[in-house]
XYZ file of C-alpha atoms in Angstrom:
313
model
C -31.958 -7.824 7.963
C -30.482 -4.850 9.833
C -32.710 -1.813 10.341
C -29.648 0.422 10.115
C -26.466 -0.476 8.248
C -23.319 1.310 7.146
C -20.692 0.986 4.456
C -17.421 2.897 4.348
C -14.674 3.610 1.817
C -11.631 5.877 1.578
C -10.164 8.130 -1.088
C -7.045 7.504 -3.154
C -4.186 9.299 -4.865
C -2.211 8.144 -7.879
C 1.480 8.348 -7.088
C 2.576 7.797 -10.671
C 1.238 6.388 -13.939
C -1.999 8.281 -14.502
C -3.010 8.453 -18.173
C -0.319 5.999 -19.312
C -2.369 3.386 -17.437
C -5.041 3.820 -20.124
C -2.474 2.527 -22.643
C -1.769 -0.681 -20.677
C 1.155 0.737 -18.706
C 1.332 0.170 -14.931
C 0.363 2.743 -12.318
C 0.844 3.019 -8.569
C -2.028 4.217 -6.406
C -2.099 4.851 -2.682
C -5.000 4.770 -0.213
C -5.814 8.231 1.112
C -7.968 7.670 4.219
C -7.923 11.293 5.397
C -10.842 11.744 3.007
C -13.583 9.146 3.130
C -17.263 8.372 2.664
C -19.913 6.650 4.765
C -23.199 5.372 3.361
C -25.961 4.686 5.883
C -29.152 2.772 5.134
C -32.237 3.113 7.307
C -35.904 2.377 6.941
C -37.799 5.505 5.966
C -41.541 5.263 5.505
C -41.671 8.605 3.686
C -39.780 6.949 0.808
C -43.111 5.723 -0.554
C -42.076 2.092 -1.164
C -38.931 3.226 -2.941
C -35.343 4.402 -2.315
C -34.648 7.858 -0.978
C -31.205 9.469 -1.394
C -29.927 12.021 1.107
C -26.662 13.721 0.116
C -25.193 17.191 -0.280
C -25.645 16.911 -4.055
C -29.183 15.552 -4.143
C -32.002 14.967 -1.693
C -34.937 13.026 -3.087
C -36.170 9.778 -4.590
C -33.520 7.781 -6.434
C -35.829 7.347 -9.410
C -35.823 11.143 -9.880
C -32.068 11.588 -9.373
C -30.249 13.932 -11.799
C -28.036 12.683 -14.615
C -24.881 13.181 -12.517
C -26.093 10.377 -10.248
C -27.068 8.007 -13.053
C -24.131 5.738 -12.234
C -25.078 5.488 -8.581
C -28.686 4.859 -9.566
C -27.703 2.008 -11.906
C -25.322 0.582 -9.292
C -27.990 0.587 -6.573
C -30.590 -0.992 -8.852
C -28.195 -3.767 -9.903
C -27.223 -4.388 -6.275
C -30.833 -4.949 -5.246
C -31.333 -7.141 -8.307
C -28.368 -9.365 -7.426
C -29.674 -9.689 -3.885
C -33.100 -10.596 -5.255
C -34.520 -7.905 -2.995
C -37.152 -5.279 -3.594
C -36.352 -1.875 -2.108
C -39.069 -0.756 0.260
C -39.030 2.427 2.312
C -35.245 2.759 2.231
C -33.199 5.918 2.800
C -29.540 5.957 1.766
C -27.601 8.803 3.395
C -24.224 9.624 1.849
C -21.724 11.538 3.983
C -18.474 12.248 2.176
C -15.370 14.340 2.772
C -13.950 13.363 -0.640
C -14.365 16.335 -2.986
C -15.710 15.395 -6.396
C -13.764 16.109 -9.558
C -10.414 16.254 -7.780
C -8.870 12.924 -8.772
C -9.261 11.487 -5.277
C -11.609 8.649 -6.199
C -14.891 10.175 -5.064
C -17.242 8.336 -7.435
C -15.632 4.926 -6.832
C -15.530 5.400 -3.060
C -19.197 6.428 -2.910
C -20.169 3.354 -4.919
C -18.082 1.068 -2.686
C -19.673 2.513 0.446
C -23.222 2.172 -0.904
C -22.728 -1.418 -2.085
C -21.258 -2.396 1.290
C -24.116 -0.689 3.130
C -26.793 -2.484 1.085
C -25.160 -5.880 1.590
C -24.793 -5.156 5.316
C -28.456 -4.135 5.441
C -29.437 -7.579 4.168
C -26.745 -9.345 6.246
C -25.363 -10.758 3.001
C -21.753 -11.723 2.311
C -19.994 -9.674 -0.342
C -17.113 -11.015 -2.419
C -14.558 -8.718 -4.020
C -15.595 -9.844 -7.513
C -19.237 -8.922 -6.938
C -18.283 -5.638 -5.319
C -16.040 -4.696 -8.234
C -18.734 -5.634 -10.748
C -21.226 -3.344 -9.038
C -18.827 -0.431 -8.557
C -17.745 -0.646 -12.190
C -21.321 0.121 -13.219
C -21.117 3.451 -11.404
C -17.605 4.142 -12.700
C -18.581 3.487 -16.316
C -21.338 6.087 -16.056
C -18.936 8.540 -14.408
C -15.883 8.128 -16.645
C -16.971 6.394 -19.853
C -14.344 3.658 -20.127
C -12.479 3.689 -16.799
C -9.161 1.877 -16.395
C -10.359 0.410 -13.102
C -7.592 1.906 -10.972
C -9.938 4.084 -8.903
C -12.157 1.236 -7.798
C -9.134 -0.934 -6.968
C -7.361 1.844 -5.048
C -10.438 2.857 -3.048
C -10.957 -0.810 -2.185
C -7.410 -1.552 -1.026
C -5.878 -0.524 2.313
C -2.368 -0.872 0.852
C -0.548 0.783 -2.051
C -1.277 -1.059 -5.271
C 0.417 -1.864 -8.556
C -2.305 -1.655 -11.175
C -2.192 -2.673 -14.813
C -5.229 -3.247 -17.013
C -5.950 -6.896 -17.629
C -3.554 -8.084 -14.927
C -4.004 -8.964 -11.285
C -3.667 -5.990 -8.941
C -0.806 -6.410 -6.463
C -0.150 -4.843 -3.065
C 3.201 -3.055 -2.866
C 5.684 -3.016 -0.010
C 7.039 0.270 1.306
C 10.523 0.425 2.750
C 10.078 3.816 4.432
C 7.048 5.878 5.529
C 5.635 8.252 2.924
C 4.619 11.732 4.045
C 2.212 13.038 1.422
C 0.548 16.397 0.874
C -2.388 16.885 -1.461
C -3.370 20.416 -2.458
C -6.652 21.271 -4.165
C -6.325 23.608 -7.147
C -9.894 24.733 -6.577
C -10.802 23.679 -10.090
C -12.957 20.750 -11.103
C -10.967 18.209 -13.097
C -12.549 16.257 -15.930
C -10.796 12.911 -16.327
C -12.945 11.849 -19.253
C -12.094 14.978 -21.267
C -8.409 14.710 -20.370
C -8.264 11.091 -21.530
C -10.000 12.012 -24.787
C -7.561 14.885 -25.362
C -4.576 12.531 -25.107
C -6.249 10.136 -27.516
C -6.628 12.995 -30.006
C -3.013 14.021 -29.433
C -1.933 10.439 -30.101
C -3.691 10.476 -33.478
C -2.113 13.795 -34.480
C 1.382 13.230 -33.034
C 1.818 9.508 -32.398
C 5.616 9.547 -31.953
C 5.998 12.109 -29.149
C 2.800 10.957 -27.456
C 3.930 7.330 -27.399
C 7.329 8.443 -26.080
C 5.709 10.212 -23.111
C 3.471 7.241 -22.386
C 6.430 4.843 -22.528
C 8.486 7.038 -20.203
C 5.653 7.201 -17.690
C 5.551 3.411 -17.735
C 9.325 3.201 -17.164
C 9.179 5.694 -14.300
C 6.406 3.662 -12.675
C 8.472 0.470 -12.783
C 11.437 2.230 -11.183
C 9.184 3.915 -8.621
C 7.898 0.531 -7.413
C 11.510 -0.540 -6.768
C 12.278 2.726 -4.972
C 9.202 2.284 -2.804
C 10.341 -1.163 -1.733
C 13.828 0.093 -0.810
C 12.562 3.279 0.848
C 14.479 5.596 -1.511
C 12.330 8.680 -0.980
C 14.620 11.008 -2.903
C 14.422 8.862 -6.042
C 10.644 8.602 -5.680
C 10.516 12.401 -5.609
C 12.744 12.652 -8.687
C 10.500 10.224 -10.543
C 7.438 12.272 -9.591
C 9.093 15.356 -11.073
C 10.028 13.486 -14.252
C 6.465 12.181 -14.584
C 5.134 15.730 -14.331
C 7.276 16.751 -17.319
C 5.616 14.094 -19.466
C 2.124 14.856 -18.158
C 2.698 18.494 -19.111
C 3.775 17.422 -22.606
C 0.561 15.404 -22.848
C -1.423 18.564 -22.133
C -3.154 17.552 -18.911
C -1.502 20.036 -16.561
C -2.539 23.688 -16.275
C -1.238 26.977 -14.894
C -2.848 26.556 -11.483
C -1.460 23.063 -10.998
C 1.975 24.207 -12.178
C 1.857 27.111 -9.718
C 1.291 24.825 -6.740
C 3.841 22.287 -7.984
C 6.471 25.032 -8.103
C 5.501 26.265 -4.629
C 5.966 22.746 -3.268
C 9.363 22.358 -4.952
C 10.577 25.796 -3.786
C 9.723 24.657 -0.267
C 11.961 21.605 -0.671
C 9.387 18.954 -1.541
C 11.184 15.789 -2.629
C 8.831 15.686 -5.604
C 5.563 17.207 -6.791
C 3.162 16.466 -9.642
C -0.477 16.481 -10.541
C -2.459 13.472 -9.357
C -5.431 12.026 -11.203
C -6.829 13.270 -14.489
C -5.350 16.777 -14.333
C -6.729 19.919 -16.004
C -7.814 20.937 -12.546
C -8.041 18.687 -9.530
C -5.097 18.295 -7.169
C -1.348 18.117 -6.887
C 0.602 15.591 -4.827
C 3.841 16.419 -3.022
C 6.262 14.194 -1.113
C 7.824 15.491 2.119
C 10.874 14.424 4.103
C 8.961 13.935 7.353
C 5.819 14.939 9.221
C 7.039 18.408 10.165
C 8.078 19.088 6.592
C 4.635 17.949 5.413
C 2.989 20.452 7.751
C 5.307 23.196 6.489
C 4.505 22.363 2.855
C 0.798 22.389 3.632
C 1.058 25.886 5.103
C 3.071 27.143 2.114
C 0.506 25.796 -0.351
C -2.373 27.381 1.556
C -0.539 30.715 1.623
C -0.091 30.394 -2.147
C -3.860 30.107 -2.567
C -4.706 26.415 -2.322
C -8.249 26.317 -0.904
C -7.655 22.958 0.802
C -4.725 20.738 1.654
C -4.498 17.337 3.285
C -1.522 15.496 4.779
C -1.195 11.768 5.219
C 1.454 9.328 6.420
C 1.620 5.906 4.817
C 3.609 3.234 6.619
C 4.944 0.027 5.160
């Protein structure tokens, strides 16, 4: 048993396919390591034979954690149960640069980091299947009936092709991707957005199904364009996907504002990423210098935070 142990995980962005993935269409997600989380476990004799949580959202005994942390609480309890271990004087410190409610995989990444830290604390081996089982507990509390893409994307160090009920595949990239993420400053609610599309489907099944089908088709073509390094077509597909996401009602004025700023500054493509109705936009740049320029333009337009990342094949 290690007196001090760590677990780490990174954020993610969905390149294309959010929301249609709920209806068994494929989606492409990309690791976003510029935002990440570290969970550290240490012995702490003030924990009173229990588990103490130290984070920017809550500082106190796990048993008294607020409802927002119910998923993490259930995940931690199940992890100790599977290890046949009784928590005793343990402090779990969570340090994260992944903003919550922004579609960047915060809840899944935190769960991954905590599970890894606990297993490292007990010097126990951790299979992917067990890790996914434990993280899904946290994700179910956070999102209701999650597709699973967040926990796969925050686990993988490569871009992934995700489709419910099928094996997740790593994707090849034919040319580096220069990505910019801009925060709208508004908390996104994936669960509410998913429910709104479900309601729209019941009221207007034809147009809703058409948008979902198109998003699936764009995702298939995007995977091919990624493999060949056709950045301009990837950008066009991002723009086309945004049209359908807007029809589905998950965009908003703030997201649209930043998308237009990115396009006016020659982004190859720009769209919301994640659940929408707040959260972030994703833009694709020609190169690193262009990414920096886009980041500055988005900040000048009012984006409270931006991040840039290069993804190589």
